[in-house]
Amino acid sequence: MLDSTLFLFMMIGLLGIGSQWVAWRFQWPSIVVMSVVGLLAGPILGFMNPENNFAGLYEPIISVAVAIILFEGSLKLSFREIKGLERSVLRIVTLGAFLGWILGSFAAHYVAGLSWAVSFVIGGLLIVTGPTVVLPMLRQAKLKPRPASILKWEGIIVDPLGALLAVLSYEIIRFLVLEEVGMAELLLFILVSGFAILLGWLLGWSIAWMFKHGHIPEFLKSPIVFVVVIFCFTIPNEIMHETGLLSVTAMGITMANLQISSINDMRHFKENISVLLISTIFIMLTASLSLDTLISMFEINILFYVVLMLFIVRPLSIWISTIQTELSVRERILVGWIAPRGIVALTVSGYFASVLVDEGFTDASILVPLTFGLVFATVVAHGFSITWLAKKLGIAAKENPGILIVGSNHFTVKLASTLRDLDIPVLITESSWNRVQLAKQNDFKKVYYGEILAEKTEYRLDMTPYDKLLAGTELDSYNALVCTNFMAEFGRSNVFQLSLKSNEEGHLNDIAHTNHGTILFEEGMSWDALIKRIEGGFYFKTEQLTESHTLEDYKANLPEEAVMILIQKKDGEVQFFTIENNLEADPEDRVLSLVPRS
């Protein structure tokens, strides 16, 4: 069974997705968990070696997966997201990358003991961070939008750039050292790189045009994009190694900025695919390492090199490149520290290790342990420190996650004011100016004026501090639409809406459970019923539970018309009462209910 390819595929999937679940369950960095699991399954326990097991399929699988992951990441790179940060992003992906290359090459030569030729190859390669490691960390840390955008853009733009720098360095080395290599080789590299960018732009523009003019049906949009991405990557890559990464990045950025109406549907599909691919690829890469590679990681010159890259090269290159930019000192400190390396660094270093050794550069044999040492050190150090450092620097979301309420009316405004008094972060969004004024007249100032479903809201409204969404307008269909739209971002269990109205003519009560948010409170407690209670003098009352006054006692003493709203746990977590759950409470928890005046 262990020799079965099908069984191996199954085990890689189980280990990868299982690692993601364990990381989510215990709030650990997922990249760290996957790396450790892969090492245990591969070189340490000898349970699998995907590189040997898959033989000729191993490299194509890794390459296509990296291309799809990079495209999915670049599909999020809308220029509107970095409005006001253009100078910082441009400096980091140009001057910062160049400084990282030069400083990293010097470190590789003087500390790791590599020849100048090999040093410049590995120096160019190891400037990459990449979406495979950066995006999971950003989801975990919940940074404020500015530093999160910087790290995301850098990771996705520099990923292909680092690989191209390594290729450029290699071509220059061959031109200078090998007599049979001439200027034509260098010109070919430049031409293929330009062709890759042009191809990516052309394919991205063509797909967008076909989408807008209805030439592709909805059910084929994601599959066609999926296949075109592989085409976009393969053609340049067959001509010149690693140029395919540049092509898929150009295609993703092009599509992200052409305002395609169905782009969010594709993003959700691609995100799901990317999570699966990241999980499996990290297991495959780490499980394919040899025990000798792991042992080599602990050689003194490699350890010193890793320390130098972590504490000198990265911070210095970022600090210099962001002088007189929009970034604050705290943001520069965070960006200068966070630079986890990932899949691209591992895969490309293995390629260059073999070709450089074949060209006579014997010192290139340590490239793989050198790269993996830096990869493992950065994913551990940055994965466990990003949340802590962001909080210390004051550029993370508040510790207690909040609630985003859609719709301003007498019920939601009074609920929001009560939540604010309980130290729960809360924000109301409303597209009607008159209803915005209703919130402000009731002394609730934290209101966003705009349509929550509009694309521009994604860039204007910081949703990072909020982990729950409550749709509380008078329209059941709109509430259901909002909840469905934000399920992928907040999670199905964290989007709520008011009870559907009961009416003889309507059919909204028959909406499938997958098409709306979790129904709040008790059956029939619709918008109309809640508003009538507020207008009838009902008010929100909070009561703390004790050992002698349990939740059962509290329920027994509630007036018949009262509505139980939520439980605030002693650690600050909020749990809403719904028609589906049966909440339990402990002493020191607080219960919030809507009760009549006595």
XYZ file of C-alpha atoms in Angstrom:
598
model
C 0.000 0.000 0.000
C 2.858 2.395 0.828
C 4.117 2.040 -2.761
C 0.743 2.996 -4.230
C 0.707 6.376 -5.955
C -2.990 6.769 -5.170
C -2.358 6.052 -1.495
C 0.487 8.593 -1.484
C -1.777 11.271 -2.988
C -4.338 10.522 -0.303
C -1.777 10.756 2.513
C -0.325 14.040 1.226
C -3.816 15.553 1.092
C -4.696 14.295 4.579
C -1.451 15.539 6.095
C -1.693 18.924 4.360
C -5.323 19.715 5.165
C -4.967 18.094 8.588
C -2.059 20.444 9.306
C -4.215 23.413 8.273
C -6.960 22.298 10.659
C -4.548 21.774 13.574
C -3.050 25.219 12.922
C -6.539 26.777 12.927
C -7.630 24.858 16.027
C -4.629 25.860 18.153
C -3.959 29.246 16.496
C -0.494 28.196 15.286
C 1.133 29.356 12.030
C -0.069 26.877 9.396
C 3.197 27.005 7.449
C 5.135 25.874 10.533
C 2.766 22.971 11.187
C 2.920 21.816 7.560
C 6.723 22.039 7.496
C 7.083 19.979 10.673
C 4.566 17.367 9.498
C 6.328 17.067 6.128
C 9.716 16.623 7.785
C 8.328 13.961 10.111
C 6.676 12.068 7.255
C 9.717 12.341 4.983
C 13.337 12.492 6.099
C 12.799 11.798 9.810
C 10.429 8.781 9.746
C 11.032 7.798 6.134
C 7.317 7.297 5.491
C 7.364 8.939 2.047
C 9.561 10.671 -0.503
C 7.271 12.294 -3.100
C 10.164 13.325 -5.358
C 11.156 9.677 -5.793
C 7.613 8.307 -5.702
C 6.260 10.649 -8.387
C 9.464 10.583 -10.469
C 8.939 12.714 -13.606
C 5.623 14.114 -12.388
C 7.089 15.746 -9.287
C 8.487 18.931 -10.862
C 5.478 19.612 -13.156
C 3.089 19.215 -10.202
C 5.103 21.676 -8.102
C 5.506 24.151 -10.977
C 1.815 24.236 -11.935
C 0.787 24.552 -8.283
C 3.148 27.491 -7.746
C 1.793 29.180 -10.892
C -1.826 28.861 -9.726
C -0.993 30.087 -6.207
C 0.899 33.080 -7.588
C -1.954 33.923 -9.979
C -4.514 33.698 -7.170
C -2.413 36.063 -5.093
C -1.909 38.550 -7.929
C -5.666 38.479 -8.589
C -5.953 40.492 -5.336
C -3.512 43.201 -6.405
C -5.839 46.039 -7.283
C -4.040 49.382 -7.540
C -6.865 50.993 -5.544
C -5.739 48.986 -2.538
C -2.412 50.818 -2.344
C -3.722 54.314 -2.932
C -1.430 56.515 -0.857
C 1.184 53.755 -0.584
C 2.438 53.758 -4.172
C 5.873 55.139 -3.303
C 6.418 52.575 -0.531
C 5.422 49.613 -2.685
C 7.505 50.787 -5.652
C 10.563 51.412 -3.482
C 10.326 48.041 -1.726
C 9.900 45.960 -4.894
C 12.703 47.824 -6.701
C 15.315 49.407 -4.437
C 14.497 47.119 -1.523
C 14.746 44.018 -3.724
C 18.018 45.255 -5.241
C 19.544 45.950 -1.806
C 18.366 42.570 -0.569
C 20.010 40.937 -3.570
C 23.361 42.714 -3.123
C 23.503 42.380 0.673
C 22.341 38.755 0.516
C 25.016 37.963 -2.065
C 27.739 39.479 0.116
C 26.473 37.492 3.086
C 26.482 34.281 1.035
C 30.091 34.907 -0.050
C 31.673 36.141 3.185
C 29.611 34.188 5.725
C 28.370 31.036 3.966
C 31.648 30.719 2.034
C 30.151 30.468 -1.448
C 31.910 31.639 -4.589
C 30.868 34.996 -6.001
C 29.081 33.331 -8.904
C 26.930 31.082 -6.722
C 26.439 33.877 -4.166
C 24.779 36.181 -6.667
C 22.437 33.407 -7.800
C 21.306 32.551 -4.276
C 21.255 36.254 -3.295
C 18.756 36.990 -6.055
C 16.649 33.957 -5.267
C 16.342 34.571 -1.530
C 14.769 38.020 -1.803
C 11.481 36.223 -2.492
C 8.789 35.914 0.146
C 5.689 34.860 -1.789
C 1.940 34.418 -1.282
C 2.302 30.810 -0.129
C 3.761 31.960 3.175
C 2.784 35.627 3.472
C -0.970 35.314 2.917
C -1.540 32.627 5.599
C 0.407 34.777 8.065
C -1.637 37.861 7.224
C -4.883 35.938 7.758
C -3.587 34.829 11.141
C -2.231 38.195 12.319
C -5.104 40.470 11.171
C -2.889 43.470 10.513
C -4.219 46.890 9.714
C -4.681 47.479 5.970
C -1.511 49.514 5.272
C 1.176 47.059 6.461
C -0.909 44.099 5.246
C -1.106 45.597 1.739
C 2.634 46.302 1.679
C 3.552 42.738 2.679
C 1.042 41.220 0.265
C 2.186 43.299 -2.732
C 5.848 42.698 -1.964
C 5.353 38.955 -1.590
C 3.525 38.564 -4.896
C 5.571 41.003 -7.013
C 8.998 39.968 -5.699
C 8.228 36.238 -6.002
C 8.802 36.086 -9.774
C 11.341 38.918 -9.585
C 13.606 36.923 -7.261
C 13.451 33.884 -9.519
C 14.269 36.095 -12.531
C 17.225 37.669 -10.715
C 18.552 34.191 -10.030
C 18.141 33.282 -13.710
C 19.781 36.568 -14.772
C 22.712 35.964 -12.417
C 23.095 32.445 -13.780
C 23.066 33.670 -17.390
C 25.652 36.358 -16.588
C 27.844 33.752 -14.884
C 27.630 31.488 -17.910
C 28.423 34.422 -20.206
C 31.491 35.407 -18.165
C 32.808 31.921 -17.393
C 31.783 29.646 -20.249
C 33.226 30.411 -23.670
C 30.352 28.771 -25.590
C 27.811 31.155 -24.071
C 27.528 34.502 -25.856
C 25.589 37.752 -25.690
C 22.710 36.065 -27.526
C 21.858 34.099 -24.372
C 21.476 37.292 -22.336
C 19.389 38.938 -25.041
C 17.180 35.853 -25.193
C 16.560 36.110 -21.453
C 15.509 39.765 -21.764
C 13.281 39.061 -24.766
C 11.574 36.069 -23.138
C 10.947 38.083 -19.951
C 9.322 40.823 -22.019
C 7.318 38.229 -23.941
C 6.138 36.680 -20.653
C 4.826 40.030 -19.393
C 3.145 40.773 -22.719
C 1.544 37.315 -22.856
C 0.234 37.634 -19.301
C -1.245 41.070 -20.025
C -2.795 39.921 -23.303
C -4.387 36.811 -21.803
C -5.671 38.746 -18.784
C -7.173 41.445 -20.980
C -8.702 38.867 -23.363
C -10.341 36.888 -20.548
C -11.716 40.111 -19.036
C -13.106 41.216 -22.412
C -14.798 37.856 -22.957
C -16.299 37.965 -19.466
C -17.678 41.475 -19.925
C -19.253 40.708 -23.311
C -20.830 37.423 -22.252
C -18.703 35.161 -24.443
C -18.080 32.735 -21.556
C -20.953 31.215 -19.548
C -20.833 31.452 -15.771
C -20.264 27.743 -15.221
C -17.149 27.798 -17.442
C -15.492 30.974 -16.130
C -13.388 29.436 -13.376
C -12.413 26.313 -15.379
C -11.362 28.423 -18.368
C -9.295 30.767 -16.203
C -7.732 27.736 -14.534
C -6.630 26.262 -17.883
C -5.476 29.611 -19.287
C -3.283 30.182 -16.213
C -1.505 26.885 -16.877
C -1.090 27.876 -20.541
C 0.178 31.331 -19.529
C 2.776 29.754 -17.243
C 3.896 26.896 -19.464
C 4.648 28.671 -22.749
C 7.263 31.169 -21.438
C 8.614 28.618 -18.963
C 9.372 26.144 -21.741
C 11.440 28.821 -23.484
C 13.296 30.134 -20.398
C 13.136 28.664 -16.894
C 11.081 30.663 -14.308
C 9.757 33.303 -16.746
C 6.333 31.658 -16.461
C 6.016 33.063 -12.937
C 6.333 36.574 -14.361
C 3.649 35.812 -16.939
C 0.966 34.563 -14.504
C 1.653 37.506 -12.185
C 1.101 39.951 -15.064
C -2.116 38.130 -16.004
C -3.471 38.255 -12.435
C -2.700 41.948 -11.931
C -4.276 42.789 -15.299
C -7.519 41.008 -14.416
C -7.568 42.480 -10.896
C -7.616 46.026 -12.296
C -10.146 45.660 -15.150
C -13.213 45.764 -12.867
C -14.657 42.376 -13.833
C -18.007 41.927 -12.116
C -17.471 38.199 -11.454
C -13.943 38.611 -10.078
C -15.044 37.845 -6.506
C -16.537 34.500 -7.529
C -13.228 33.583 -9.133
C -11.304 34.777 -6.100
C -13.274 32.492 -3.802
C -12.721 29.528 -6.127
C -9.021 30.294 -6.487
C -8.613 30.800 -2.732
C -10.036 27.355 -2.055
C -7.766 25.820 -4.685
C -4.771 27.720 -3.285
C -5.348 26.483 0.266
C -5.420 22.916 -1.032
C -2.331 23.427 -3.193
C -0.310 25.189 -0.497
C -1.141 22.393 1.930
C -0.108 19.591 -0.399
C 2.934 21.305 -1.941
C 4.530 22.129 1.412
C 4.106 18.521 2.502
C 5.614 17.301 -0.771
C 8.603 19.648 -0.626
C 9.538 19.056 2.993
C 8.904 15.297 2.780
C 11.242 15.089 -0.240
C 14.237 16.521 1.617
C 16.997 14.128 2.598
C 18.263 13.558 6.118
C 21.685 14.827 4.987
C 20.056 18.129 3.982
C 18.542 18.508 7.445
C 21.847 17.757 9.136
C 23.658 20.214 6.855
C 21.300 22.991 8.006
C 23.085 23.044 11.358
C 26.555 23.735 9.971
C 27.969 26.856 11.584
C 28.340 28.858 8.351
C 24.713 28.202 7.362
C 23.454 29.168 10.829
C 25.436 32.431 10.747
C 24.101 33.151 7.244
C 20.497 32.645 8.377
C 20.993 34.934 11.383
C 22.552 37.615 9.193
C 19.681 37.443 6.680
C 17.099 37.669 9.471
C 18.545 40.475 11.561
C 20.727 42.532 9.204
C 20.022 42.074 5.492
C 16.211 42.239 5.518
C 15.750 45.076 8.065
C 18.514 47.155 6.487
C 17.223 46.796 2.914
C 13.679 47.744 3.967
C 14.783 50.595 6.215
C 16.912 52.209 3.489
C 14.363 51.689 0.696
C 11.482 53.221 2.683
C 13.228 56.451 3.704
C 10.861 59.416 3.126
C 7.915 57.219 2.163
C 4.353 57.056 3.524
C 5.217 54.317 6.032
C 5.496 55.159 9.716
C 8.443 53.985 11.825
C 6.309 51.210 13.350
C 5.184 49.988 9.950
C 8.784 49.995 8.696
C 9.865 47.926 11.697
C 7.188 45.307 11.050
C 7.778 45.117 7.289
C 11.536 44.975 7.894
C 11.119 41.936 10.133
C 8.469 39.915 8.262
C 9.947 38.170 5.205
C 9.157 34.432 5.280
C 10.562 32.425 2.387
C 8.553 29.607 0.871
C 7.833 27.335 -2.069
C 9.484 29.313 -4.875
C 12.762 29.602 -2.965
C 12.827 25.860 -2.269
C 11.924 24.707 -5.764
C 14.184 27.105 -7.658
C 17.172 26.521 -5.346
C 16.963 22.798 -6.088
C 17.019 23.533 -9.808
C 20.025 25.862 -9.605
C 21.914 23.549 -7.243
C 21.891 20.815 -9.881
C 22.672 22.988 -12.924
C 25.456 24.937 -11.162
C 27.118 21.737 -9.967
C 26.920 20.415 -13.536
C 28.628 23.623 -14.726
C 31.523 22.978 -12.319
C 30.515 25.108 -9.307
C 30.838 22.398 -6.652
C 30.037 24.759 -3.747
C 26.491 25.030 -5.120
C 25.757 21.652 -3.488
C 24.874 23.437 -0.223
C 22.191 25.639 -1.839
C 19.312 23.351 -0.816
C 20.240 23.063 2.904
C 21.080 26.778 2.918
C 17.695 27.674 1.423
C 15.710 25.309 3.597
C 17.513 26.577 6.691
C 16.376 30.111 5.853
C 12.871 28.953 4.881
C 12.332 27.027 8.103
C 13.876 29.747 10.283
C 11.756 32.496 8.736
C 8.436 30.642 8.786
C 8.974 29.731 12.457
C 10.353 33.093 13.616
C 7.954 35.249 11.606
C 4.961 32.939 11.943
C 5.069 32.975 15.731
C 6.083 36.626 16.095
C 3.939 38.531 13.571
C 0.815 38.723 15.748
C 2.763 39.594 18.908
C 4.892 42.236 17.165
C 1.906 43.801 15.382
C 0.083 44.173 18.702
C 3.161 45.632 20.392
C 3.567 48.155 17.586
C -0.133 49.018 17.597
C -0.730 48.062 13.973
C -2.957 45.019 14.549
C -6.686 44.812 15.057
C -7.938 45.191 18.613
C -7.550 42.086 20.740
C -11.306 41.641 21.175
C -12.834 41.055 17.723
C -15.887 43.138 16.921
C -19.199 43.039 15.090
C -20.085 44.631 11.750
C -23.775 45.585 11.601
C -25.423 46.235 8.232
C -28.375 48.624 8.421
C -29.112 51.622 10.621
C -32.486 51.559 12.388
C -33.822 51.936 15.916
C -33.025 48.319 16.809
C -29.500 48.092 15.359
C -28.481 51.534 16.658
C -29.531 50.736 20.229
C -27.889 47.297 19.972
C -24.670 48.865 18.677
C -24.650 51.422 21.507
C -25.089 48.634 24.059
C -22.275 46.583 22.498
C -20.028 49.641 22.601
C -20.754 50.001 26.326
C -19.688 46.358 26.751
C -16.312 47.239 25.132
C -17.149 45.251 22.006
C -15.879 46.971 18.819
C -18.866 47.636 16.572
C -19.450 49.441 13.264
C -22.716 50.173 11.445
C -22.758 50.397 7.646
C -25.641 52.152 5.911
C -26.224 53.335 2.331
C -28.995 55.815 3.227
C -27.867 59.263 4.404
C -31.023 59.783 6.463
C -30.462 56.538 8.341
C -26.830 57.443 8.943
C -28.128 60.571 10.656
C -30.430 58.406 12.794
C -27.377 56.651 14.256
C -25.558 59.922 14.893
C -28.623 61.503 16.497
C -28.675 58.566 18.916
C -25.062 59.270 19.927
C -23.545 56.482 17.863
C -20.852 57.995 15.670
C -19.059 54.931 14.304
C -21.018 54.611 11.045
C -19.784 53.921 7.510
C -21.852 55.679 4.838
C -21.841 53.506 1.730
C -23.153 50.345 0.130
C -21.586 47.326 1.829
C -21.834 45.284 -1.395
C -20.109 47.924 -3.572
C -16.630 47.006 -4.790
C -15.148 50.302 -3.595
C -16.156 49.422 -0.019
C -13.535 46.670 -0.061
C -10.831 49.343 -0.304
C -12.420 52.101 1.806
C -13.652 50.092 4.777
C -11.264 48.282 7.122
C -13.069 45.094 8.147
C -10.050 43.631 9.946
C -11.279 44.392 13.506
C -14.572 42.547 12.960
C -15.044 38.786 12.957
C -18.869 38.680 12.920
C -21.438 40.260 10.610
C -25.064 40.994 11.446
C -27.426 41.919 8.590
C -30.267 43.872 10.202
C -32.165 45.721 7.484
C -35.922 45.455 6.884
C -35.379 43.478 3.638
C -34.977 39.735 4.111
C -33.640 39.228 0.588
C -30.999 41.931 1.053
C -29.938 40.495 4.412
C -29.595 37.072 2.799
C -27.571 38.548 -0.081
C -25.174 40.339 2.289
C -24.649 37.210 4.381
C -24.065 35.047 1.310
C -21.592 37.562 -0.090
C -19.497 37.678 3.086
C -19.607 34.003 4.056
C -16.227 33.333 2.458
C -14.607 36.206 4.362
C -16.187 35.835 7.809
C -17.058 32.133 7.769
C -20.527 30.623 7.561
C -20.928 30.434 11.346
C -20.115 34.142 11.781
C -22.695 35.764 9.476
C -26.121 36.416 11.000
C -29.413 37.921 9.907
C -32.760 38.663 11.459
C -35.546 36.123 11.303
C -37.372 35.935 7.968
C -40.745 37.661 7.878
C -43.757 35.405 7.866
C -46.141 36.360 5.088
C -48.650 34.392 3.102
C -47.617 35.632 -0.338
C -43.831 35.581 0.032
C -41.616 32.558 -0.310
C -38.578 33.789 1.610
C -39.264 31.356 4.430
C -38.431 28.566 1.995
C -34.921 29.855 1.254
C -32.429 27.029 1.620
C -30.121 27.290 4.615
C -27.142 27.715 2.309
C -28.583 30.933 0.879
C -28.710 33.105 3.975
C -26.966 33.751 7.255
C -27.682 32.065 10.544
C -31.100 33.231 11.776
C -30.820 35.253 14.970
C -32.774 34.994 18.208
C -36.009 33.012 18.173
C -38.349 31.928 15.395
C -40.420 34.838 14.031
C -38.342 37.547 15.707
C -38.167 39.543 12.475
C -37.206 43.163 11.854
C -40.836 44.258 12.316
C -41.173 42.428 15.636
C -37.945 43.898 17.007
C -38.767 47.442 15.905
C -42.202 47.183 17.575
C -40.534 46.176 20.809
C -38.088 49.092 20.656
C -40.925 51.520 19.904
C -42.930 49.953 22.745
C -40.295 50.859 25.314
C -38.188 47.672 25.404
C -34.525 48.227 26.281
C -31.293 46.215 26.353
C -30.322 44.858 29.744
C -27.068 43.131 30.709
C -26.796 40.733 33.625
C -23.760 38.875 34.916
C -24.070 35.215 35.853
C -22.686 33.720 39.052
C -22.364 30.311 40.662
C -25.728 30.781 42.341
C -27.396 32.593 39.446
C -27.019 30.348 36.388
C -28.261 30.755 32.844
C -31.261 28.528 33.668
C -32.145 30.788 36.588
C -31.789 33.818 34.338
C -34.123 32.332 31.714
C -36.706 31.424 34.342
C -36.883 35.033 35.560
C -37.145 36.621 32.096
C -40.475 38.224 31.103
C -42.349 36.248 28.453
C -41.888 38.861 25.706
C -38.162 39.332 26.343
C -35.663 38.395 23.609
C -32.301 36.868 24.510
C -29.632 38.518 22.336
C -26.174 37.208 23.191
C -23.720 35.918 25.769
C -20.437 37.718 26.315
C -17.932 35.205 27.667
C -15.502 36.302 30.357
C -12.682 36.254 27.778
C -14.612 38.781 25.618
C -15.959 36.332 23.010
C -19.492 37.071 21.787
C -22.023 34.281 21.121
C -25.390 35.186 19.611
C -28.563 33.310 20.423
C -29.985 31.786 17.232
C -32.886 29.539 16.320
C -30.385 26.676 15.897
C -28.133 26.807 18.957
C -28.546 26.071 22.631
C -25.899 28.213 24.282
C -24.302 27.380 27.596
C -22.836 29.916 29.994
C -20.390 29.935 32.893
C -20.121 32.097 35.986
C -18.799 35.617 35.168
C -20.299 35.483 31.653
C -22.716 38.302 30.793
C -26.100 37.845 29.130
C -27.697 40.587 27.027
C -31.466 40.593 26.442
C -34.117 42.944 25.075
C -36.645 43.307 27.913
C -39.795 45.369 28.561
C -39.752 48.222 31.031
C -41.342 47.224 34.307
